mmCIF file of C-alpha atoms in Angstrom:
data_model
loop_
_atom_site.group_PDB
_atom_site.id
_atom_site.type_symbol
_atom_site.label_atom_id
_atom_site.label_comp_id
_atom_site.label_asym_id
_atom_site.label_seq_id
_atom_site.Cartn_x
_atom_site.Cartn_y
_atom_site.Cartn_z
ATOM 1 C CA MET A 1 82.094 82.247 90.954
ATOM 2 C CA ASN A 2 85.755 83.305 90.775
ATOM 3 C CA ARG A 3 87.653 80.573 88.934
ATOM 4 C CA ILE A 4 91.377 80.432 89.506
ATOM 5 C CA THR A 5 93.975 78.110 88.045
ATOM 6 C CA VAL A 6 96.235 76.148 90.382
ATOM 7 C CA ILE A 7 99.543 74.588 89.287
ATOM 8 C CA PRO A 8 100.980 72.577 92.213
ATOM 9 C CA GLY A 9 104.095 71.759 90.161
ATOM 10 C CA ASP A 10 107.137 69.880 91.431
ATOM 11 C CA GLY A 11 108.989 69.054 94.640
ATOM 12 C CA ILE A 12 107.460 70.780 97.640
ATOM 13 C CA GLY A 13 105.031 72.684 95.403
ATOM 14 C CA PRO A 14 102.046 70.359 95.968
ATOM 15 C CA GLU A 15 102.841 70.184 99.695
ATOM 16 C CA VAL A 16 102.705 73.961 100.227
ATOM 17 C CA VAL A 17 99.817 74.598 97.832
ATOM 18 C CA GLU A 18 97.527 72.270 99.789
ATOM 19 C CA PRO A 19 97.359 74.434 102.965
ATOM 20 C CA ALA A 20 97.021 77.556 100.813
ATOM 21 C CA LEU A 21 93.954 76.022 99.161
ATOM 22 C CA ASP A 22 92.598 75.086 102.594
ATOM 23 C CA ILE A 23 92.773 78.777 103.499
ATOM 24 C CA LEU A 24 90.912 79.755 100.332
ATOM 25 C CA GLU A 25 88.203 77.184 101.022
ATOM 26 C CA ALA A 26 87.806 78.258 104.649
ATOM 27 C CA LEU A 27 87.252 81.881 103.637
ATOM 28 C CA ALA A 28 84.242 80.834 101.522
ATOM 29 C CA LEU A 29 84.873 83.488 98.883
ATOM 30 C CA GLY A 30 83.258 81.550 96.062
ATOM 31 C CA VAL A 31 86.637 80.707 94.541
ATOM 32 C CA GLN A 32 86.702 77.625 92.343
ATOM 33 C CA ALA A 33 90.125 76.043 91.805
ATOM 34 C CA ASP A 34 90.919 74.532 88.410
ATOM 35 C CA VAL A 35 93.897 72.331 89.318
ATOM 36 C CA LEU A 36 96.407 71.580 86.543
ATOM 37 C CA ASP A 37 98.237 68.825 88.386
ATOM 38 C CA HIS A 38 99.682 67.494 85.112
ATOM 39 C CA VAL A 39 101.831 70.591 84.533
ATOM 40 C CA ASN A 40 105.048 69.295 86.051
ATOM 41 C CA ALA A 41 108.410 67.733 85.296
ATOM 42 C CA GLU A 42 106.945 64.227 85.012
ATOM 43 C CA THR A 43 104.787 65.335 82.096
ATOM 44 C CA TYR A 44 107.701 67.192 80.514
ATOM 45 C CA LEU A 45 109.971 64.160 80.776
ATOM 46 C CA ARG A 46 107.305 61.954 79.242
ATOM 47 C CA THR A 47 105.994 64.206 76.467
ATOM 48 C CA GLY A 48 108.472 67.044 76.008
ATOM 49 C CA ASP A 49 105.679 69.570 76.670
ATOM 50 C CA ALA A 50 105.391 71.368 79.975
ATOM 51 C CA LEU A 51 102.553 73.731 79.184
ATOM 52 C CA THR A 52 100.211 73.099 76.255
ATOM 53 C CA GLU A 53 98.088 75.635 74.420
ATOM 54 C CA ALA A 54 95.024 74.065 76.047
ATOM 55 C CA ASP A 55 96.594 74.678 79.468
ATOM 56 C CA LEU A 56 97.328 78.286 78.542
ATOM 57 C CA GLU A 57 93.733 78.794 77.464
ATOM 58 C CA ARG A 58 92.457 77.548 80.826
ATOM 59 C CA ILE A 59 94.878 79.909 82.545
ATOM 60 C CA ARG A 60 93.942 82.886 80.357
ATOM 61 C CA SER A 61 90.248 82.397 81.049
ATOM 62 C CA SER A 62 90.678 82.254 84.831
ATOM 63 C CA ARG A 63 90.866 85.202 87.226
ATOM 64 C CA ALA A 64 94.354 84.349 88.498
ATOM 65 C CA THR A 65 96.846 81.508 88.881
ATOM 66 C CA LEU A 66 98.435 80.079 92.030
ATOM 67 C CA LEU A 67 101.709 78.238 91.394
ATOM 68 C CA GLY A 68 103.560 75.996 93.857
ATOM 69 C CA ALA A 69 107.009 75.511 92.336
ATOM 70 C CA VAL A 70 108.689 74.160 89.222
ATOM 71 C CA GLY A 71 112.042 72.423 88.901
ATOM 72 C CA ASP A 72 113.403 68.886 88.960
ATOM 73 C CA PRO A 73 116.970 67.632 89.519
ATOM 74 C CA ARG A 74 116.549 65.142 86.660
ATOM 75 C CA LEU A 75 116.535 68.092 84.252
ATOM 76 C CA SER A 76 119.985 69.631 84.200
ATOM 77 C CA ASP A 77 119.212 72.548 81.881
ATOM 78 C CA THR A 78 116.804 75.421 82.473
ATOM 79 C CA GLY A 79 114.595 74.648 79.484
ATOM 80 C CA TYR A 80 111.767 73.120 81.493
ATOM 81 C CA VAL A 81 111.567 75.869 84.103
ATOM 82 C CA ARG A 82 111.762 78.566 81.431
ATOM 83 C CA SER A 83 109.083 76.802 79.386
ATOM 84 C CA VAL A 84 106.677 77.197 82.307
ATOM 85 C CA LEU A 85 107.613 80.456 84.035
ATOM 86 C CA SER A 86 108.821 82.431 81.020
ATOM 87 C CA THR A 87 105.897 81.239 78.916
ATOM 88 C CA LEU A 88 103.394 82.375 81.518
ATOM 89 C CA ARG A 89 105.087 85.730 82.014
ATOM 90 C CA VAL A 90 105.418 86.415 78.291
ATOM 91 C CA GLU A 91 102.107 84.971 77.060
ATOM 92 C CA LEU A 92 100.147 86.781 79.779
ATOM 93 C CA ASP A 93 102.415 89.850 79.592
ATOM 94 C CA LEU A 94 102.979 89.790 83.348
ATOM 95 C CA TYR A 95 105.391 92.676 83.253
ATOM 96 C CA ALA A 96 105.413 93.542 86.963
ATOM 97 C CA ASN A 97 106.976 91.271 89.565
ATOM 98 C CA TYR A 98 105.811 92.408 93.007
ATOM 99 C CA ARG A 99 107.923 91.110 95.909
ATOM 100 C CA PRO A 100 106.907 92.365 99.370
ATOM 101 C CA ALA A 101 109.358 91.890 102.245
ATOM 102 C CA ARG A 102 107.689 92.120 105.652
ATOM 103 C CA LEU A 103 109.368 91.102 108.895
ATOM 104 C CA TRP A 104 106.871 89.010 110.863
ATOM 105 C CA HIS A 105 109.001 88.852 114.013
ATOM 106 C CA ASP A 106 112.316 90.434 115.019
ATOM 107 C CA ARG A 107 113.871 87.045 115.825
ATOM 108 C CA LEU A 108 113.689 86.063 112.148
ATOM 109 C CA SER A 109 115.992 88.780 110.817
ATOM 110 C CA PRO A 110 119.795 88.492 110.647
ATOM 111 C CA LEU A 111 119.791 92.131 111.772
ATOM 112 C CA ARG A 112 118.084 91.286 115.076
ATOM 113 C CA ASP A 113 121.239 91.778 117.169
ATOM 114 C CA LYS A 114 121.753 95.305 115.835
ATOM 115 C CA THR A 115 118.363 96.883 116.314
ATOM 116 C CA ARG A 116 114.661 96.181 116.181
ATOM 117 C CA ARG A 117 113.581 96.917 112.640
ATOM 118 C CA ALA A 118 110.106 97.121 111.150
ATOM 119 C CA ILE A 119 111.037 95.919 107.669
ATOM 120 C CA ASP A 120 108.149 96.458 105.254
ATOM 121 C CA CYS A 121 109.223 97.238 101.706
ATOM 122 C CA VAL A 122 108.608 96.066 98.148
ATOM 123 C CA ILE A 123 110.830 95.261 95.204
ATOM 124 C CA VAL A 124 109.069 96.031 91.921
ATOM 125 C CA ARG A 125 110.958 94.206 89.185
ATOM 126 C CA GLU A 126 110.488 94.533 85.439
ATOM 127 C CA ASN A 127 109.517 90.997 84.489
ATOM 128 C CA THR A 128 109.569 90.577 80.698
ATOM 129 C CA GLU A 129 112.687 92.373 79.436
ATOM 130 C CA GLY A 130 116.288 92.776 80.576
ATOM 131 C CA LEU A 131 118.876 90.013 80.567
ATOM 132 C CA TYR A 132 116.177 87.362 80.962
ATOM 133 C CA SER A 133 114.455 88.214 77.679
ATOM 134 C CA GLY A 134 116.271 85.382 75.898
ATOM 135 C CA VAL A 135 117.803 87.616 73.250
ATOM 136 C CA GLY A 136 121.362 86.598 72.409
ATOM 137 C CA GLY A 137 123.359 83.618 71.253
ATOM 138 C CA SER A 138 126.740 81.965 71.085
ATOM 139 C CA THR A 139 129.253 80.870 68.516
ATOM 140 C CA ARG A 140 132.266 78.538 68.463
ATOM 141 C CA THR A 141 130.585 76.712 71.341
ATOM 142 C CA GLY A 142 132.860 74.388 73.269
ATOM 143 C CA SER A 143 136.067 75.836 71.845
ATOM 144 C CA PRO A 144 138.585 78.149 73.506
ATOM 145 C CA GLN A 145 137.249 80.857 71.184
ATOM 146 C CA GLU A 146 133.637 80.536 72.360
ATOM 147 C CA ILE A 147 131.660 83.776 72.397
ATOM 148 C CA ALA A 148 128.386 84.114 74.311
ATOM 149 C CA VAL A 149 126.104 87.151 74.200
ATOM 150 C CA ASP A 150 123.022 87.895 76.331
ATOM 151 C CA VAL A 151 121.269 91.140 75.463
ATOM 152 C CA ASP A 152 120.058 93.403 78.271
ATOM 153 C CA LEU A 153 116.885 94.475 76.503
ATOM 154 C CA SER A 154 115.036 97.642 77.581
ATOM 155 C CA THR A 155 112.193 99.369 75.759
ATOM 156 C CA TYR A 156 110.618 102.729 76.438
ATOM 157 C CA HIS A 157 107.215 101.078 76.773
ATOM 158 C CA GLY A 158 108.442 98.400 79.169
ATOM 159 C CA VAL A 159 110.448 100.732 81.391
ATOM 160 C CA SER A 160 107.738 103.399 81.527
ATOM 161 C CA ARG A 161 104.997 101.024 82.570
ATOM 162 C CA ILE A 162 107.014 99.339 85.318
ATOM 163 C CA MET A 163 107.769 102.745 86.801
ATOM 164 C CA ASP A 164 104.095 103.715 86.716
ATOM 165 C CA PHE A 165 103.278 100.439 88.459
ATOM 166 C CA ALA A 166 105.879 101.153 91.155
ATOM 167 C CA PHE A 167 104.301 104.515 91.931
ATOM 168 C CA SER A 168 100.840 102.907 92.006
ATOM 169 C CA VAL A 169 101.851 100.601 94.884
ATOM 170 C CA ALA A 170 103.976 103.079 96.844
ATOM 171 C CA ARG A 171 102.862 104.560 100.159
ATOM 172 C CA ARG A 172 105.463 107.277 100.571
ATOM 173 C CA SER A 173 108.536 106.854 98.377
ATOM 174 C CA VAL A 174 110.004 105.197 95.290
ATOM 175 C CA CYS A 175 113.684 104.518 94.697
ATOM 176 C CA LEU A 176 115.062 103.771 91.238
ATOM 177 C CA VAL A 177 117.926 101.269 91.238
ATOM 178 C CA ASP A 178 120.072 100.882 88.132
ATOM 179 C CA LYS A 179 123.695 100.982 86.957
ATOM 180 C CA ALA A 180 123.423 103.877 84.572
ATOM 181 C CA ASN A 181 127.015 104.936 85.204
ATOM 182 C CA ALA A 182 128.308 101.682 83.665
ATOM 183 C CA VAL A 183 125.464 100.424 81.452
ATOM 184 C CA ARG A 184 125.203 103.570 79.399
ATOM 185 C CA ASN A 185 122.593 102.947 76.701
ATOM 186 C CA GLY A 186 120.010 101.165 78.793
ATOM 187 C CA GLY A 187 120.898 103.433 81.700
ATOM 188 C CA GLN A 188 120.069 106.541 79.705
ATOM 189 C CA LEU A 189 116.688 105.077 78.775
ATOM 190 C CA TRP A 190 115.887 104.151 82.393
ATOM 191 C CA GLN A 191 116.945 107.608 83.582
ATOM 192 C CA ARG A 192 114.771 109.370 80.996
ATOM 193 C CA CYS A 193 111.762 107.210 81.823
ATOM 194 C CA TRP A 194 112.404 107.838 85.533
ATOM 195 C CA GLN A 195 112.343 111.605 85.174
ATOM 196 C CA GLU A 196 109.113 111.424 83.198
ATOM 197 C CA ALA A 197 107.539 109.076 85.767
ATOM 198 C CA VAL A 198 108.488 111.375 88.647
ATOM 199 C CA GLU A 199 106.748 114.238 86.857
ATOM 200 C CA ARG A 200 103.643 112.095 86.297
ATOM 201 C CA HIS A 201 103.443 111.112 89.963
ATOM 202 C CA PRO A 202 103.982 114.159 92.203
ATOM 203 C CA GLY A 203 103.712 113.908 95.963
ATOM 204 C CA PHE A 204 106.133 111.026 96.520
ATOM 205 C CA GLU A 205 109.642 111.094 97.867
ATOM 206 C CA THR A 206 111.940 109.883 95.118
ATOM 207 C CA SER A 207 115.568 108.799 95.037
ATOM 208 C CA HIS A 208 118.084 107.006 92.865
ATOM 209 C CA ARG A 209 120.832 104.557 93.790
ATOM 210 C CA TYR A 210 123.220 102.430 91.807
ATOM 211 C CA VAL A 211 122.632 98.748 92.439
ATOM 212 C CA ASP A 212 125.833 98.161 94.428
ATOM 213 C CA THR A 213 124.995 101.064 96.747
ATOM 214 C CA ALA A 214 121.394 99.876 97.056
ATOM 215 C CA ALA A 215 122.533 96.404 98.112
ATOM 216 C CA MET A 216 124.784 97.914 100.772
ATOM 217 C CA ASN A 217 122.006 100.211 102.022
ATOM 218 C CA LEU A 218 119.508 97.352 102.188
ATOM 219 C CA ALA A 219 121.922 95.246 104.220
ATOM 220 C CA THR A 220 122.493 98.042 106.729
ATOM 221 C CA ASP A 221 119.042 99.657 106.972
ATOM 222 C CA PRO A 222 116.206 98.133 104.910
ATOM 223 C CA THR A 223 113.698 100.324 106.772
ATOM 224 C CA ALA A 224 114.868 103.270 104.685
ATOM 225 C CA PHE A 225 113.007 101.880 101.664
ATOM 226 C CA ASP A 226 109.347 101.793 100.715
ATOM 227 C CA VAL A 227 109.325 100.732 97.034
ATOM 228 C CA ILE A 228 112.360 99.930 94.902
ATOM 229 C CA VAL A 229 111.863 99.754 91.137
ATOM 230 C CA THR A 230 114.524 98.104 89.018
ATOM 231 C CA ASN A 231 115.212 95.842 86.055
ATOM 232 C CA ASN A 232 114.804 92.091 85.799
ATOM 233 C CA SER A 233 118.227 90.872 86.910
ATOM 234 C CA TYR A 234 118.849 93.459 89.645
ATOM 235 C CA GLY A 235 115.336 92.872 90.977
ATOM 236 C CA ASP A 236 115.938 89.138 91.065
ATOM 237 C CA ILE A 237 118.970 89.631 93.309
ATOM 238 C CA LEU A 238 117.663 92.424 95.532
ATOM 239 C CA SER A 239 114.340 90.689 96.182
ATOM 240 C CA ASP A 240 116.150 87.626 97.535
ATOM 241 C CA LEU A 241 118.250 89.908 99.719
ATOM 242 C CA THR A 242 115.184 91.590 101.185
ATOM 243 C CA ALA A 243 113.565 88.182 101.706
ATOM 244 C CA ALA A 244 116.580 87.043 103.717
ATOM 245 C CA LEU A 245 116.497 90.207 105.820
ATOM 246 C CA ALA A 246 112.796 89.716 106.530
ATOM 247 C CA GLY A 247 112.873 86.120 107.721
ATOM 248 C CA GLY A 248 114.030 83.946 104.875
ATOM 249 C CA ILE A 249 112.877 82.591 101.565
ATOM 250 C CA GLY A 250 110.290 80.350 103.231
ATOM 251 C CA VAL A 251 108.008 83.307 103.983
ATOM 252 C CA ALA A 252 108.606 85.163 100.710
ATOM 253 C CA ALA A 253 105.543 85.656 98.522
ATOM 254 C CA SER A 254 105.324 87.149 95.060
ATOM 255 C CA ALA A 255 102.906 88.289 92.402
ATOM 256 C CA ASN A 256 103.467 88.576 88.657
ATOM 257 C CA LEU A 257 100.968 91.092 87.344
ATOM 258 C CA ASN A 258 99.585 93.022 84.432
ATOM 259 C CA ALA A 259 97.809 96.063 85.838
ATOM 260 C CA THR A 260 95.892 96.626 82.583
ATOM 261 C CA THR A 261 94.535 93.142 81.812
ATOM 262 C CA ARG A 262 94.297 92.209 85.533
ATOM 263 C CA GLN A 263 95.993 88.871 84.886
ATOM 264 C CA GLY A 264 98.090 87.597 87.784
ATOM 265 C CA LEU A 265 100.365 84.692 88.689
ATOM 266 C CA PHE A 266 101.024 84.228 92.407
ATOM 267 C CA GLU A 267 103.786 82.023 93.791
ATOM 268 C CA PRO A 268 106.111 81.503 96.739
ATOM 269 C CA VAL A 269 109.677 82.087 95.646
ATOM 270 C CA HIS A 270 111.417 79.208 97.432
ATOM 271 C CA GLY A 271 111.506 76.902 94.426
ATOM 272 C CA SER A 272 110.848 73.173 94.332
ATOM 273 C CA ALA A 273 113.455 72.284 97.025
ATOM 274 C CA PRO A 274 113.880 68.661 95.906
ATOM 275 C CA ASP A 275 116.173 67.892 98.864
ATOM 276 C CA ILE A 276 113.254 68.202 101.303
ATOM 277 C CA ALA A 277 110.364 67.203 99.051
ATOM 278 C CA GLY A 278 108.197 64.552 100.686
ATOM 279 C CA THR A 279 109.710 64.999 104.148
ATOM 280 C CA GLY A 280 106.900 67.203 105.465
ATOM 281 C CA VAL A 281 109.185 70.003 106.674
ATOM 282 C CA ALA A 282 108.593 72.585 103.917
ATOM 283 C CA ASN A 283 107.395 75.987 105.094
ATOM 284 C CA PRO A 284 103.875 76.705 103.743
ATOM 285 C CA LEU A 285 103.807 80.393 104.728
ATOM 286 C CA GLY A 286 105.220 81.645 101.430
ATOM 287 C CA ALA A 287 102.422 79.871 99.565
ATOM 288 C CA ILE A 288 99.798 81.041 102.072
ATOM 289 C CA LEU A 289 100.986 84.644 101.808
ATOM 290 C CA SER A 290 100.998 84.337 98.008
ATOM 291 C CA ALA A 291 97.397 83.148 98.276
ATOM 292 C CA ALA A 292 96.696 86.278 100.357
ATOM 293 C CA LEU A 293 98.030 88.387 97.483
ATOM 294 C CA LEU A 294 95.756 86.471 95.121
ATOM 295 C CA ILE A 295 92.755 86.986 97.434
ATOM 296 C CA GLU A 296 93.408 90.704 97.443
ATOM 297 C CA HIS A 297 93.793 90.647 93.671
ATOM 298 C CA LEU A 298 90.240 89.267 93.521
ATOM 299 C CA GLY A 299 89.022 92.237 95.571
ATOM 300 C CA HIS A 300 88.840 90.699 99.051
ATOM 301 C CA THR A 301 91.106 93.109 100.908
ATOM 302 C CA GLY A 302 89.778 92.408 104.399
ATOM 303 C CA GLU A 303 90.100 88.651 104.035
ATOM 304 C CA ALA A 304 93.637 88.992 102.694
ATOM 305 C CA GLU A 305 94.667 91.053 105.702
ATOM 306 C CA ALA A 306 93.007 88.503 107.983
ATOM 307 C CA VAL A 307 95.253 85.829 106.488
ATOM 308 C CA ARG A 308 98.303 88.002 107.143
ATOM 309 C CA ARG A 309 97.219 88.576 110.731
ATOM 310 C CA ALA A 310 96.840 84.826 111.164
ATOM 311 C CA VAL A 311 100.336 84.273 109.782
ATOM 312 C CA GLY A 312 101.677 86.924 112.145
ATOM 313 C CA ALA A 313 100.003 85.235 115.109
ATOM 314 C CA THR A 314 101.454 81.806 114.339
ATOM 315 C CA VAL A 315 104.939 83.254 113.857
ATOM 316 C CA GLU A 316 104.628 85.218 117.101
ATOM 317 C CA ALA A 317 103.628 82.034 118.956
ATOM 318 C CA GLY A 318 106.347 79.909 117.345
ATOM 319 C CA ARG A 319 103.794 77.581 115.721
ATOM 320 C CA VAL A 320 105.926 77.270 112.610
ATOM 321 C CA THR A 321 108.229 74.926 110.723
ATOM 322 C CA ARG A 322 111.845 74.259 111.640
ATOM 323 C CA ASP A 323 113.344 76.918 109.368
ATOM 324 C CA LEU A 324 111.592 79.566 111.494
ATOM 325 C CA GLY A 325 112.578 78.007 114.795
ATOM 326 C CA GLY A 326 109.510 75.838 115.345
ATOM 327 C CA SER A 327 108.873 72.110 115.196
ATOM 328 C CA LEU A 328 105.701 71.803 113.125
ATOM 329 C CA SER A 329 105.316 69.882 109.895
ATOM 330 C CA THR A 330 104.075 71.507 106.704
ATOM 331 C CA LYS A 331 100.514 70.354 107.356
ATOM 332 C CA GLU A 332 100.630 71.337 111.028
ATOM 333 C CA ALA A 333 101.926 74.818 110.229
ATOM 334 C CA GLY A 334 99.181 75.283 107.664
ATOM 335 C CA ALA A 335 96.602 74.050 110.173
ATOM 336 C CA ALA A 336 97.925 76.526 112.754
ATOM 337 C CA VAL A 337 97.301 79.441 110.379
ATOM 338 C CA LEU A 338 93.859 78.086 109.579
ATOM 339 C CA ALA A 339 92.995 77.742 113.289
ATOM 340 C CA GLU A 340 94.128 81.315 113.936
ATOM 341 C CA LEU A 341 92.118 82.554 110.986
ATOM 342 C CA ARG A 342 88.986 80.987 112.484
ATOM 343 C CA GLN A 343 89.388 82.905 115.744
ATOM 344 C CA PRO A 344 86.678 85.576 116.199
ATOM 345 C CA CYS A 345 89.352 88.274 116.423
ATOM 346 C CA GLY A 346 93.002 87.861 115.466
ATOM 347 C CA THR A 347 95.400 87.439 118.379
ATOM 348 C CA SER A 348 98.222 89.237 116.627
ATOM 349 C CA ALA A 349 97.700 92.905 115.849
ATOM 350 C CA ARG A 350 100.101 93.839 113.089
ATOM 351 C CA ARG A 351 100.793 97.490 112.378
ATOM 352 C CA GLY A 352 98.518 99.146 109.888
ATOM 353 C CA ASN A 353 99.253 100.578 106.466
ATOM 354 C CA SER A 354 101.561 97.707 105.576
ATOM 355 C CA HIS A 355 102.398 96.812 102.023
ATOM 356 C CA ALA A 356 100.051 94.455 100.305
ATOM 357 C CA HIS A 357 99.480 93.679 96.670
ATOM 358 C CA ALA A 358 98.278 96.619 94.642
ATOM 359 C CA GLY A 359 97.712 97.212 90.966
ATOM 360 C CA GLU A 360 93.955 97.277 91.482
#
């Protein structure tokens, strides 16, 4: 039995996790879901604890974790969200954030009027260092002389392993994105680690772009990229850009991984969306595609690709939620994917050799 942990979370999180769990159940893979439905903002507001040590132990002892979303408008600071996401990433050492961007239909891309583009790339983002490491502080807070410092932390170990991970998931090419011309100390470290990684992984096309140039190139021709490897903050921005180019945040899936320990946290990236929570219009495809990444993580490659084919078929047919041009509710859109998955042979043949979760 493969036991996974499920954290439905806040806002639309429980709504989109439900159809993802229906998919897992229908595949009959022997996956048992340990649902931590108390890990949410309500518990944090009541107790001050979002994630207890007992919760972490249940997560550590499971094969993987599926997360819906965290965030609540009643909490104005980021402490709660950080106490869940940052704790999981740090405690489990989930150093690699894997964000695939795959265009399911040409009509979904803002580039559709320019040309038909087969967008299928991945942002590999260092997930435990950088500006989000929490190193820094402030003084003279609230005064005109206030000083605030956030440290952009890079280590040789952290940078080297994220580059090795990027090469492990690449099909043909890897592009390093940094700002070494302006951020000199960290830039020199990233450049040195890059040269060493290129030597360790012959046979791939390799390139380097500064982050401003990379953003421009992605906006004009995202098909030029296979895998982009970058730091925490640049990866955060570029992965949302690629998601928008490939159909929007509602279909964006992600995995947070440690390729050595095989721990993984899988989540859609749309957030808790409190403005639409409870209305039944949230798009479940990001959660379903995140579940596909989790399924593949457990070793079920064929079943994971079957889920993606089912998603492709429902998008092709317009059996989707309003954000993708359809009229279905969250539950109806999830049911449409499930119905397609149960077909003897998929009705939507997606191109082969597409990016899926690696790090096996």
